[in-house]
PDB file of C-alpha atoms in Angstrom:
ATOM      1  CA  UNK A  88      15.819  11.467 -32.508  1.00 36.00           C
ATOM      2  CA  UNK A  89      12.281  10.540 -33.632  1.00 46.00           C
ATOM      3  CA  UNK A  90       9.331  11.333 -31.462  1.00 58.00           C
ATOM      4  CA  UNK A  91       7.433   8.384 -30.114  1.00 63.00           C
ATOM      5  CA  UNK A  92       3.869   8.109 -31.353  1.00 69.00           C
ATOM      6  CA  UNK A  93       1.340   7.948 -28.550  1.00 78.00           C
ATOM      7  CA  UNK A  94      -1.525   5.487 -28.478  1.00 80.00           C
ATOM      8  CA  UNK A  95      -4.001   8.368 -28.850  1.00 79.00           C
ATOM      9  CA  UNK A  96      -2.251   9.420 -32.047  1.00 80.00           C
ATOM     10  CA  UNK A  97      -2.382   5.862 -33.370  1.00 80.00           C
ATOM     11  CA  UNK A  98      -6.103   5.537 -32.655  1.00 82.00           C
ATOM     12  CA  UNK A  99      -6.993   8.949 -34.072  1.00 81.00           C
ATOM     13  CA  UNK A 100      -4.721   8.394 -37.085  1.00 79.00           C
ATOM     14  CA  UNK A 101      -6.531   5.155 -37.876  1.00 79.00           C
ATOM     15  CA  UNK A 102      -9.896   6.895 -37.521  1.00 78.00           C
ATOM     16  CA  UNK A 103      -9.055  10.080 -39.442  1.00 79.00           C
ATOM     17  CA  UNK A 104      -7.453   8.161 -42.308  1.00 78.00           C
ATOM     18  CA  UNK A 105     -10.143   5.482 -42.479  1.00 78.00           C
ATOM     19  CA  UNK A 106     -13.628   5.100 -43.850  1.00 83.00           C
ATOM     20  CA  UNK A 107     -15.149   5.933 -40.453  1.00 84.00           C
ATOM     21  CA  UNK A 108     -14.041   9.530 -40.955  1.00 84.00           C
ATOM     22  CA  UNK A 109     -15.883   9.648 -44.279  1.00 85.00           C
ATOM     23  CA  UNK A 110     -19.012   8.362 -42.557  1.00 87.00           C
ATOM     24  CA  UNK A 111     -18.674  11.048 -39.867  1.00 86.00           C
ATOM     25  CA  UNK A 112     -18.183  13.794 -42.447  1.00 86.00           C
ATOM     26  CA  UNK A 113     -21.081  12.520 -44.586  1.00 87.00           C
ATOM     27  CA  UNK A 114     -23.338  12.567 -41.511  1.00 88.00           C
ATOM     28  CA  UNK A 115     -22.146  16.111 -40.808  1.00 87.00           C
ATOM     29  CA  UNK A 116     -23.012  17.188 -44.350  1.00 87.00           C
ATOM     30  CA  UNK A 117     -26.495  15.619 -44.153  1.00 89.00           C
ATOM     31  CA  UNK A 118     -27.182  17.180 -40.749  1.00 88.00           C
ATOM     32  CA  UNK A 119     -25.922  20.526 -42.039  1.00 84.00           C
ATOM     33  CA  UNK A 120     -28.412  20.402 -44.923  1.00 85.00           C
ATOM     34  CA  UNK A 121     -31.197  19.551 -42.463  1.00 87.00           C
ATOM     35  CA  UNK A 122     -30.047  22.326 -40.133  1.00 82.00           C
ATOM     36  CA  UNK A 123     -30.009  24.859 -42.960  1.00 81.00           C
ATOM     37  CA  UNK A 124     -33.487  23.860 -44.132  1.00 84.00           C
ATOM     38  CA  UNK A 125     -34.874  24.062 -40.590  1.00 81.00           C
ATOM     39  CA  UNK A 126     -33.210  27.452 -40.044  1.00 76.00           C
ATOM     40  CA  UNK A 127     -34.745  28.815 -43.234  1.00 78.00           C
ATOM     41  CA  UNK A 128     -38.153  27.379 -42.322  1.00 80.00           C
ATOM     42  CA  UNK A 129     -37.884  29.014 -38.890  1.00 75.00           C
ATOM     43  CA  UNK A 130     -37.104  32.427 -40.387  1.00 72.00           C
ATOM     44  CA  UNK A 131     -39.828  32.148 -43.050  1.00 77.00           C
ATOM     45  CA  UNK A 132     -42.637  30.691 -40.948  1.00 77.00           C
ATOM     46  CA  UNK A 133     -41.560  31.805 -37.441  1.00 67.00           C
ATOM     47  CA  UNK A 134     -42.827  28.610 -35.797  1.00 68.00           C
ATOM     48  CA  UNK A 135     -41.583  27.293 -32.476  1.00 69.00           C
ATOM     49  CA  UNK A 136     -41.562  23.732 -33.834  1.00 71.00           C
ATOM     50  CA  UNK A 137     -38.882  24.681 -36.342  1.00 73.00           C
ATOM     51  CA  UNK A 138     -36.928  26.568 -33.668  1.00 75.00           C
ATOM     52  CA  UNK A 139     -36.709  23.594 -31.321  1.00 80.00           C
ATOM     53  CA  UNK A 140     -35.749  21.237 -34.148  1.00 81.00           C
ATOM     54  CA  UNK A 141     -33.189  23.759 -35.397  1.00 78.00           C
ATOM     55  CA  UNK A 142     -31.632  24.148 -31.951  1.00 81.00           C
ATOM     56  CA  UNK A 143     -31.433  20.362 -31.622  1.00 86.00           C
ATOM     57  CA  UNK A 144     -29.752  19.854 -35.021  1.00 85.00           C
ATOM     58  CA  UNK A 145     -27.453  22.870 -34.564  1.00 82.00           C
ATOM     59  CA  UNK A 146     -26.268  21.474 -31.253  1.00 87.00           C
ATOM     60  CA  UNK A 147     -25.573  18.040 -32.738  1.00 90.00           C
ATOM     61  CA  UNK A 148     -23.759  19.515 -35.762  1.00 85.00           C
ATOM     62  CA  UNK A 149     -21.654  21.796 -33.559  1.00 86.00           C
ATOM     63  CA  UNK A 150     -20.677  18.906 -31.252  1.00 90.00           C
ATOM     64  CA  UNK A 151     -19.781  16.681 -34.214  1.00 88.00           C
ATOM     65  CA  UNK A 152     -17.659  19.417 -35.810  1.00 86.00           C
ATOM     66  CA  UNK A 153     -15.809  19.923 -32.521  1.00 89.00           C
ATOM     67  CA  UNK A 154     -15.227  16.144 -32.319  1.00 89.00           C
ATOM     68  CA  UNK A 155     -14.007  16.037 -35.939  1.00 86.00           C
ATOM     69  CA  UNK A 156     -11.508  18.875 -35.504  1.00 88.00           C
ATOM     70  CA  UNK A 157     -10.378  17.518 -32.119  1.00 88.00           C
ATOM     71  CA  UNK A 158      -9.668  14.125 -33.678  1.00 87.00           C
ATOM     72  CA  UNK A 159      -7.603  15.751 -36.411  1.00 86.00           C
ATOM     73  CA  UNK A 160      -5.751  17.789 -33.771  1.00 88.00           C
ATOM     74  CA  UNK A 161      -4.994  14.708 -31.683  1.00 87.00           C
ATOM     75  CA  UNK A 162      -3.841  12.859 -34.797  1.00 84.00           C
ATOM     76  CA  UNK A 163      -1.209  15.515 -35.548  1.00 83.00           C
ATOM     77  CA  UNK A 164       2.268  14.706 -34.289  1.00 78.00           C
ATOM     78  CA  UNK A 165       3.416  18.304 -34.015  1.00 79.00           C
ATOM     79  CA  UNK A 166       0.534  20.183 -32.420  1.00 79.00           C
ATOM     80  CA  UNK A 167       2.039  23.574 -33.281  1.00 83.00           C
ATOM     81  CA  UNK A 168       2.002  22.612 -36.964  1.00 86.00           C
ATOM     82  CA  UNK A 169      -1.740  21.992 -36.724  1.00 87.00           C
ATOM     83  CA  UNK A 170      -2.380  25.719 -36.363  1.00 89.00           C
ATOM     84  CA  UNK A 171       0.070  26.655 -39.108  1.00 89.00           C
ATOM     85  CA  UNK A 172      -2.228  24.977 -41.619  1.00 85.00           C
ATOM     86  CA  UNK A 173      -4.711  27.544 -42.934  1.00 85.00           C
ATOM     87  CA  UNK A 174      -7.532  24.981 -43.253  1.00 83.00           C
ATOM     88  CA  UNK A 175      -7.218  23.987 -39.591  1.00 86.00           C
ATOM     89  CA  UNK A 176      -7.300  27.621 -38.458  1.00 88.00           C
ATOM     90  CA  UNK A 177     -10.356  28.156 -40.637  1.00 85.00           C
ATOM     91  CA  UNK A 178     -11.982  25.066 -39.083  1.00 85.00           C
ATOM     92  CA  UNK A 179     -11.428  26.437 -35.582  1.00 89.00           C
ATOM     93  CA  UNK A 180     -12.858  29.798 -36.696  1.00 86.00           C
ATOM     94  CA  UNK A 181     -15.891  28.031 -38.174  1.00 82.00           C
ATOM     95  CA  UNK A 182     -16.396  26.224 -34.854  1.00 85.00           C
ATOM     96  CA  UNK A 183     -16.317  29.558 -33.009  1.00 86.00           C
ATOM     97  CA  UNK A 184     -18.837  31.096 -35.419  1.00 79.00           C
ATOM     98  CA  UNK A 185     -21.026  28.001 -35.114  1.00 77.00           C
ATOM     99  CA  UNK A 186     -21.045  28.263 -31.329  1.00 83.00           C
ATOM    100  CA  UNK A 187     -21.774  32.008 -31.520  1.00 80.00           C
ATOM    101  CA  UNK A 188     -24.592  31.350 -33.991  1.00 74.00           C
ATOM    102  CA  UNK A 189     -26.049  28.648 -31.757  1.00 78.00           C
ATOM    103  CA  UNK A 190     -25.915  30.866 -28.659  1.00 80.00           C
ATOM    104  CA  UNK A 191     -27.462  33.785 -30.542  1.00 74.00           C
ATOM    105  CA  UNK A 192     -30.203  31.566 -31.914  1.00 72.00           C
ATOM    106  CA  UNK A 193     -31.044  30.179 -28.470  1.00 75.00           C
ATOM    107  CA  UNK A 194     -30.893  33.637 -26.869  1.00 74.00           C
ATOM    108  CA  UNK A 195     -33.080  35.072 -29.635  1.00 66.00           C
ATOM    109  CA  UNK A 196     -35.571  32.237 -29.195  1.00 58.00           C
ATOM    110  CA  UNK A 197     -36.122  33.184 -25.557  1.00 55.00           C
ATOM    111  CA  UNK A 198     -36.624  36.896 -26.319  1.00 56.00           C
ATOM    112  CA  UNK A 199     -38.571  36.826 -29.552  1.00 53.00           C
ATOM    113  CA  UNK A 200     -40.696  39.858 -28.749  1.00 53.00           C
ATOM    114  CA  UNK A 201     -37.787  42.279 -28.455  1.00 54.00           C
ATOM    115  CA  UNK A 202     -36.817  44.835 -31.068  1.00 51.00           C
ATOM    116  CA  UNK A 203     -34.319  43.579 -33.636  1.00 53.00           C
ATOM    117  CA  UNK A 204     -35.303  39.935 -33.468  1.00 58.00           C
ATOM    118  CA  UNK A 205     -35.404  39.716 -37.275  1.00 61.00           C
ATOM    119  CA  UNK A 206     -31.874  41.086 -37.532  1.00 64.00           C
ATOM    120  CA  UNK A 207     -30.645  38.577 -34.942  1.00 62.00           C
ATOM    121  CA  UNK A 208     -32.421  35.712 -36.726  1.00 64.00           C
ATOM    122  CA  UNK A 209     -30.870  36.701 -40.025  1.00 69.00           C
ATOM    123  CA  UNK A 210     -27.395  37.194 -38.497  1.00 69.00           C
ATOM    124  CA  UNK A 211     -27.227  33.832 -36.729  1.00 67.00           C
ATOM    125  CA  UNK A 212     -28.637  32.066 -39.767  1.00 69.00           C
ATOM    126  CA  UNK A 213     -25.990  33.725 -41.955  1.00 75.00           C
ATOM    127  CA  UNK A 214     -23.305  32.445 -39.568  1.00 71.00           C
ATOM    128  CA  UNK A 215     -24.717  28.925 -39.727  1.00 70.00           C
ATOM    129  CA  UNK A 216     -25.271  29.071 -43.490  1.00 76.00           C
ATOM    130  CA  UNK A 217     -21.655  30.187 -43.886  1.00 78.00           C
ATOM    131  CA  UNK A 218     -20.553  27.155 -41.886  1.00 76.00           C
ATOM    132  CA  UNK A 219     -22.636  24.908 -44.129  1.00 79.00           C
ATOM    133  CA  UNK A 220     -21.233  26.417 -47.322  1.00 84.00           C
ATOM    134  CA  UNK A 221     -17.694  26.052 -45.987  1.00 82.00           C
ATOM    135  CA  UNK A 222     -18.272  22.383 -45.182  1.00 80.00           C
ATOM    136  CA  UNK A 223     -19.587  21.706 -48.686  1.00 83.00           C
ATOM    137  CA  UNK A 224     -16.676  23.563 -50.298  1.00 86.00           C
ATOM    138  CA  UNK A 225     -14.258  21.480 -48.253  1.00 82.00           C
ATOM    139  CA  UNK A 226     -15.989  18.127 -48.807  1.00 82.00           C
ATOM    140  CA  UNK A 227     -14.562  17.291 -52.286  1.00 84.00           C
ATOM    141  CA  UNK A 228     -11.032  17.617 -50.914  1.00 81.00           C
ATOM    142  CA  UNK A 229     -11.823  15.365 -47.971  1.00 78.00           C
ATOM    143  CA  UNK A 230     -13.497  12.704 -50.076  1.00 78.00           C
ATOM    144  CA  UNK A 231     -10.736  12.833 -52.702  1.00 79.00           C
ATOM    145  CA  UNK A 232      -8.005  12.473 -50.066  1.00 74.00           C
ATOM    146  CA  UNK A 233      -9.703   9.501 -48.411  1.00 71.00           C
ATOM    147  CA  UNK A 234     -10.942   7.645 -51.453  1.00 72.00           C
ATOM    148  CA  UNK A 235      -7.838   7.977 -53.627  1.00 70.00           C
ATOM    149  CA  UNK A 236      -5.039   7.732 -51.061  1.00 63.00           C
TER     150      UNK A 236
END
């Protein structure tokens, strides 16, 4: 007996397999580049202006990544199969690291005069840079699947 497809699955399937998904992912890539540049500028110049802009872009990127993965999860018919795919598990891990990096960055921003602030700045920026690199490594597959399917 076939499972009935829910209306949420139909809507998310149309979105994830359409051009709107490419627009979302392209926006994510552009914001990730901006976020990385701002994070580097913050570490190099140690200016509060860069910190506030970085926190703002990191928050937006993290929310959009959560939305993107949630849409793909809702689109999946068999939810248990979603986590059997290595890429999906890696995406969830990247989300967790992104949230940890964001929290560490915000916490480090409030206590900038404490010992080890440079180590914390470098650590959270490495987490966020890793997320950016992962997104760029994954982007050719996403664009290929959507443009040539």
